[in-house]
C-alpha positions as a printed NumPy array, in Angstrom:
array([[ -54.566,   -2.554,   52.962],
       [ -54.393,    0.452,   55.329],
       [ -55.548,    2.796,   52.598],
       [ -58.474,    0.516,   51.736],
       [ -59.665,    0.412,   55.401],
       [ -59.499,    4.237,   55.569],
       [ -62.249,    4.456,   52.95 ],
       [ -64.42 ,    1.577,   54.223],
       [ -65.483,    3.171,   57.549],
       [ -66.691,    6.513,   56.082],
       [ -68.613,    4.647,   53.402],
       [ -70.38 ,    2.448,   55.982],
       [ -71.296,    5.478,   58.121],
       [ -72.581,    7.375,   55.07 ],
       [ -74.629,    4.405,   53.973],
       [ -76.189,    4.083,   57.506],
       [ -77.137,    7.744,   57.619],
       [ -78.719,    7.59 ,   54.148],
       [ -80.748,    4.531,   55.138],
       [ -81.965,    6.266,   58.358],
       [ -83.037,    9.391,   56.481],
       [ -84.89 ,    7.304,   53.943],
       [ -86.794,    5.495,   56.707],
       [ -87.754,    8.783,   58.353],
       [ -88.927,   10.17 ,   55.012],
       [ -90.976,    7.043,   54.374],
       [ -92.519,    7.22 ,   57.8  ],
       [ -93.306,   10.963,   57.479],
       [ -94.844,   10.907,   54.023],
       [ -98.379,   10.719,   55.366],
       [ -97.857,   13.895,   57.426],
       [ -97.414,   16.013,   54.333],
       [-100.497,   14.692,   52.568],
       [-103.848,   16.352,   52.676],
       [-106.069,   15.176,   55.493],
       [-108.508,   12.456,   54.541],
       [-112.228,   13.216,   54.667],
       [-113.441,   12.742,   58.186],
       [-116.914,   11.937,   59.265],
       [-119.042,   14.763,   60.474],
       [-118.352,   15.585,   64.068],
       [-119.428,   18.246,   66.355],
       [-117.751,   21.649,   66.737],
       [-115.779,   20.751,   69.786],
       [-114.592,   17.694,   68.018],
       [-113.596,   19.72 ,   64.949],
       [-111.709,   22.153,   67.111],
       [-109.833,   19.386,   68.705],
       [-108.961,   17.967,   65.292],
       [-107.762,   21.358,   64.043],
       [-105.52 ,   21.731,   67.048],
       [-104.239,   18.296,   66.552],
       [-103.52 ,   19.021,   62.871],
       [-101.59 ,   22.162,   63.806],
       [ -99.578,   20.172,   66.257],
       [ -99.026,   17.568,   63.632],
       [ -98.061,   20.21 ,   61.054],
       [ -95.698,   21.766,   63.537],
       [ -94.304,   18.365,   64.276],
       [ -93.947,   17.679,   60.588],
       [ -92.25 ,   21.022,   60.022],
       [ -89.946,   20.28 ,   62.884],
       [ -89.209,   16.885,   61.448],
       [ -88.625,   18.45 ,   58.054],
       [ -86.327,   21.035,   59.604],
       [ -84.504,   18.282,   61.421],
       [ -84.408,   16.333,   58.186],
       [ -82.981,   19.357,   56.344],
       [ -80.501,   19.928,   59.153],
       [ -79.534,   16.256,   59.002],
       [ -79.263,   16.524,   55.22 ],
       [ -77.144,   19.652,   55.606],
       [ -74.976,   17.999,   58.215],
       [ -74.817,   14.851,   56.106],
       [ -73.84 ,   16.919,   53.083],
       [ -71.275,   18.776,   55.159],
       [ -70.061,   15.438,   56.487],
       [ -69.989,   13.982,   52.947],
       [ -68.167,   17.078,   51.72 ],
       [ -65.772,   16.718,   54.603],
       [ -65.376,   13.018,   53.807],
       [ -64.829,   13.799,   50.153],
       [ -62.338,   16.5  ,   51.109],
       [ -60.599,   14.069,   53.417],
       [ -60.707,   11.433,   50.703],
       [ -59.278,   13.95 ,   48.201],
       [ -56.612,   14.997,   50.681],
       [ -55.946,   11.351,   51.462],
       [ -55.714,   10.594,   47.716],
       [ -53.455,   13.585,   47.135],
       [ -51.398,   12.595,   50.182],
       [ -51.239,    9.04 ,   48.832],
       [ -50.246,   10.339,   45.407],
       [ -47.586,   12.497,   47.031],
       [ -46.446,    9.527,   49.073],
       [ -46.427,    7.32 ,   45.978],
       [ -44.508,    9.988,   44.074],
       [ -42.135,   10.257,   47.026],
       [ -41.861,    6.459,   47.176],
       [ -41.275,    6.378,   43.417],
       [ -38.678,    9.124,   43.756],
       [ -37.06 ,    7.28 ,   46.658],
       [ -37.142,    4.07 ,   44.622],
       [ -35.498,    5.833,   41.692],
       [ -32.947,    7.342,   44.061],
       [ -32.42 ,    3.916,   45.635],
       [ -31.879,    2.331,   42.216],
       [ -29.607,    5.211,   41.238],
       [ -27.713,    4.69 ,   44.49 ],
       [ -27.51 ,    0.965,   43.739],
       [ -26.189,    1.74 ,   40.25 ],
       [ -23.739,    4.272,   41.682],
       [ -22.729,    1.747,   44.324],
       [ -22.248,   -0.948,   41.668],
       [ -20.309,    1.48 ,   39.488],
       [ -18.237,    2.532,   42.484],
       [ -17.573,   -1.131,   43.349],
       [ -16.728,   -1.861,   39.712],
       [ -14.483,    1.216,   39.596],
       [ -12.866,    0.148,   42.868],
       [ -12.323,   -3.368,   41.514],
       [ -10.977,   -1.907,   38.262],
       [  -8.713,    0.401,   40.249],
       [  -7.542,   -2.533,   42.372],
       [  -7.   ,   -4.608,   39.236],
       [  -5.167,   -1.713,   37.571],
       [  -3.105,   -1.182,   40.716],
       [  -2.325,   -4.898,   40.781],
       [  -1.444,   -4.881,   37.085],
       [   0.694,   -1.775,   37.522],
       [   2.398,   -3.399,   40.474],
       [   3.031,   -6.54 ,   38.455],
       [   4.165,   -4.383,   35.553],
       [   6.481,   -2.463,   37.861],
       [   7.858,   -5.763,   39.222],
       [   8.362,   -7.041,   35.662],
       [   9.991,   -3.736,   34.705],
       [  12.278,   -3.969,   37.736],
       [  13.173,   -7.563,   36.883],
       [  13.746,   -6.512,   33.267],
       [  15.897,   -3.584,   34.451],
       [  17.941,   -5.904,   36.666],
       [  18.325,   -8.318,   33.776],
       [  19.365,   -5.495,   31.466],
       [  21.756,   -4.223,   34.12 ],
       [  23.356,   -7.661,   34.333],
       [  23.492,   -7.787,   30.541],
       [  25.004,   -4.287,   30.471],
       [  27.629,   -5.242,   33.031],
       [  28.373,   -8.446,   31.124],
       [  28.499,   -6.441,   27.882],
       [  30.831,   -3.855,   29.432],
       [  33.056,   -6.63 ,   30.754],
       [  33.037,   -8.294,   27.345],
       [  33.705,   -4.907,   25.717],
       [  36.676,   -4.323,   28.042],
       [  38.081,   -7.747,   27.201],
       [  37.399,   -7.148,   23.506],
       [  39.063,   -3.728,   23.739],
       [  42.132,   -5.224,   25.435],
       [  42.225,   -7.978,   22.823],
       [  41.761,   -5.399,   20.062],
       [  44.619,   -3.278,   21.359],
       [  46.802,   -6.352,   21.592],
       [  45.826,   -7.392,   18.074],
       [  46.363,   -3.812,   16.844],
       [  49.833,   -3.815,   18.375],
       [  50.592,   -7.135,   16.688],
       [  49.011,   -5.918,   13.458],
       [  50.963,   -2.64 ,   13.632],
       [  54.172,   -4.524,   14.149],
       [  53.29 ,   -6.829,   11.246],
       [  52.261,   -3.817,    9.136],
       [  55.556,   -2.053,    9.917],
       [  57.409,   -5.204,    8.935],
       [  55.331,   -5.514,    5.769],
       [  55.915,   -1.832,    5.04 ],
       [  59.653,   -2.259,    5.525],
       [  59.662,   -5.314,    3.28 ],
       [  57.38 ,   -3.572,    0.764],
       [  59.709,   -0.567,    0.692],
       [  62.713,   -2.836,    0.152],
       [  60.736,   -4.741,   -2.5  ],
       [  59.711,   -1.463,   -4.143],
       [  63.279,   -0.283,   -4.29 ],
       [  64.369,   -3.647,   -5.666],
       [  61.622,   -3.54 ,   -8.277],
       [  62.512,    0.044,   -9.193],
       [  66.108,   -1.028,   -9.676],
       [  65.027,   -4.074,  -11.675],
       [  62.673,   -1.861,  -13.719],
       [  65.447,    0.627,  -14.35 ],
       [  67.723,   -2.188,  -15.508],
       [  64.897,   -3.712,  -17.574],
       [  64.136,   -0.392,  -19.259],
       [  67.813,    0.125,  -20.018],
       [  68.022,   -3.362,  -21.54 ],
       [  64.706,   -2.761,  -23.335],
       [  65.974,    0.516,  -24.79 ],
       [  69.115,   -1.252,  -25.927],
       [  67.1  ,   -4.143,  -27.384],
       [  64.691,   -1.763,  -29.118],
       [  67.634,    0.171,  -30.528],
       [  69.127,   -3.047,  -31.88 ],
       [  65.748,   -4.175,  -33.239],
       [  65.216,   -0.771,  -34.822],
       [  68.588,   -1.004,  -36.454],
       [  67.805,   -4.513,  -37.689],
       [  64.327,   -3.43 ,  -38.856],
       [  65.775,   -0.461,  -40.656],
       [  68.286,   -2.744,  -42.366],
       [  65.553,   -5.259,  -43.198],
       [  63.284,   -2.48 ,  -44.384],
       [  65.949,   -1.198,  -46.673],
       [  66.532,   -4.713,  -47.943],
       [  62.789,   -5.355,  -48.258],
       [  62.329,   -2.073,  -50.038],
       [  65.015,   -3.034,  -52.482],
       [  63.529,   -6.51 ,  -52.875],
       [  60.037,   -5.074,  -53.118],
       [  61.041,   -2.688,  -55.804],
       [  62.645,   -5.509,  -57.691],
       [  59.601,   -7.749,  -57.138],
       [  57.234,   -4.957,  -58.065],
       [  59.082,   -4.515,  -61.263],
       [  58.901,   -8.269,  -61.825],
       [  55.188,   -8.403,  -60.975],
       [  54.476,   -5.431,  -63.209],
       [  56.329,   -7.12 ,  -66.013],
       [  54.381,  -10.344,  -65.41 ],
       [  51.091,   -8.462,  -65.367],
       [  51.953,   -6.729,  -68.655],
       [  52.949,  -10.092,  -70.126],
       [  49.782,  -11.867,  -69.091],
       [  47.644,   -8.892,  -70.148],
       [  49.133,   -9.193,  -73.611],
       [  48.511,  -12.949,  -73.555],
       [  44.871,  -12.319,  -72.553],
       [  44.432,   -9.826,  -75.391],
       [  45.982,  -12.333,  -77.798],
       [  43.603,  -15.066,  -76.595],
       [  40.599,  -12.762,  -77.029],
       [  41.839,  -11.753,  -80.476],
       [  41.86 ,  -15.427,  -81.551],
       [  38.159,  -15.747,  -80.76 ],
       [  36.891,  -12.323,  -81.935],
       [  35.034,  -12.289,  -85.236],
       [  36.426,   -9.087,  -86.741],
       [  34.524,   -6.723,  -88.969],
       [  35.789,   -3.764,  -90.945],
       [  33.556,   -1.45 ,  -88.918],
       [  35.683,   -2.25 ,  -85.838],
       [  38.819,   -0.708,  -87.262],
       [  40.275,    1.98 ,  -85.017],
       [  37.788,    1.273,  -82.216],
       [  38.235,   -0.201,  -78.722],
       [  36.23 ,   -1.845,  -75.956],
       [  36.85 ,   -2.082,  -72.245],
       [  35.587,   -5.265,  -70.58 ],
       [  35.784,   -6.09 ,  -66.848],
       [  36.646,   -9.736,  -66.081],
       [  37.04 ,  -11.7  ,  -62.873],
       [  39.263,  -14.773,  -63.08 ],
       [  39.633,  -17.849,  -60.923],
       [  43.102,  -19.105,  -60.009],
       [  43.05 ,  -21.484,  -62.992],
       [  42.102,  -18.634,  -65.349],
       [  38.379,  -19.583,  -65.601],
       [  36.266,  -16.497,  -66.351],
       [  33.742,  -16.156,  -63.531],
       [  32.502,  -12.697,  -64.573],
       [  32.613,  -10.577,  -67.689],
       [  30.953,   -7.166,  -68.024],
       [  31.168,   -4.461,  -70.692],
       [  32.466,   -1.201,  -69.224],
       [  32.604,    1.072,  -72.278],
       [  33.389,    1.11 ,  -75.992],
       [  31.919,    0.465,  -79.408],
       [  28.784,   -1.609,  -79.004],
       [  29.491,   -3.949,  -81.922],
       [  33.088,   -4.483,  -80.845],
       [  32.086,   -4.907,  -77.182],
       [  29.514,   -7.579,  -78.06 ],
       [  32.092,   -9.4  ,  -80.159],
       [  34.727,   -9.074,  -77.403],
       [  32.4  ,  -10.412,  -74.71 ],
       [  31.344,  -13.302,  -77.001],
       [  35.018,  -14.152,  -77.611],
       [  35.707,  -14.226,  -73.817],
       [  32.746,  -16.548,  -73.299],
       [  33.958,  -18.867,  -76.077],
       [  37.482,  -18.931,  -74.627],
       [  36.157,  -19.657,  -71.078],
       [  39.694,  -19.534,  -69.683],
       [  42.279,  -16.789,  -70.025],
       [  45.987,  -16.913,  -69.271],
       [  46.828,  -16.25 ,  -65.59 ],
       [  49.99 ,  -16.596,  -63.482],
       [  50.292,  -19.202,  -60.74 ],
       [  52.328,  -16.767,  -58.628],
       [  50.044,  -15.343,  -55.916],
       [  51.223,  -11.726,  -56.1  ],
       [  50.879,  -11.716,  -59.876],
       [  47.435,  -13.425,  -59.683],
       [  46.283,  -10.737,  -57.196],
       [  46.898,   -8.135,  -59.891],
       [  45.138,  -10.221,  -62.577],
       [  42.097,  -11.703,  -60.803],
       [  40.017,   -8.556,  -61.423],
       [  41.046,   -6.773,  -64.568],
       [  39.748,   -4.163,  -67.008],
       [  40.808,   -5.46 ,  -70.458],
       [  41.11 ,   -2.861,  -73.216],
       [  40.811,   -4.653,  -76.532],
       [  41.673,   -2.948,  -79.866],
       [  41.465,   -5.207,  -82.93 ],
       [  44.372,   -5.172,  -85.383],
       [  43.981,   -5.58 ,  -89.101],
       [  46.694,   -6.707,  -91.606]])
């Protein structure tokens, strides 16, 4: 509002001056015009009119000079007013810029103040938290100290108990060691006696085994001879049985055929296969075995073992 009133007064004054000048100009217009035709007068009258016109012209010139002076002064005043207005505007702009700068600074100060308050609150909160943390740490330390003391006390009791138990265990271990040593010596003595008896028993068994072996060898030789004799006997009986079934031809004279046979315990021929020999004789020999179906075999196991798989060599005889 103050700035607006500063411009109102100069404007009103300027407007008044312009109106006054305009009125003077309007009123003085007739003085600059050419004089109107006048009625014919006498010379004295004309002289008086001329004088009056000079006075009027002088008056008009004076008025015009005053008017120009007023216009000059008015222009100077207007220029001064415009200068003042420009200075006032510039001053106002400077003031507004200063106000704006101060406002920015004020807001910056407010922000800094808020930040400082926030930082102070944060610092107080952190200090409070650190204090609480320190209190908790101290309480935890005290608790741990109590636990440590209790643990040390328990460790001392455990150590005393351990030493006592170790003493008891050592005594028991010494007793066990003494008993183990006595037991070891007893076992060594028993083992020595056992080995001596074992050597004696083995010597007796060896002597008995040697005697039995000699007897078995003698019996085995006798039995082997018997088995061999039985095998020879039954081989001859098998050849005789085959001979009964072979259809002889003169072309077989002086020839032989070897046939492999496998016999069941009752003498039944389970397998017969030509090994080598005259083809005609071998076919006849194999046919004879198939017709016979069973061949002589011993019921004695050891003799049967020699006869159950046998290569029969058959040679036909002619009268």
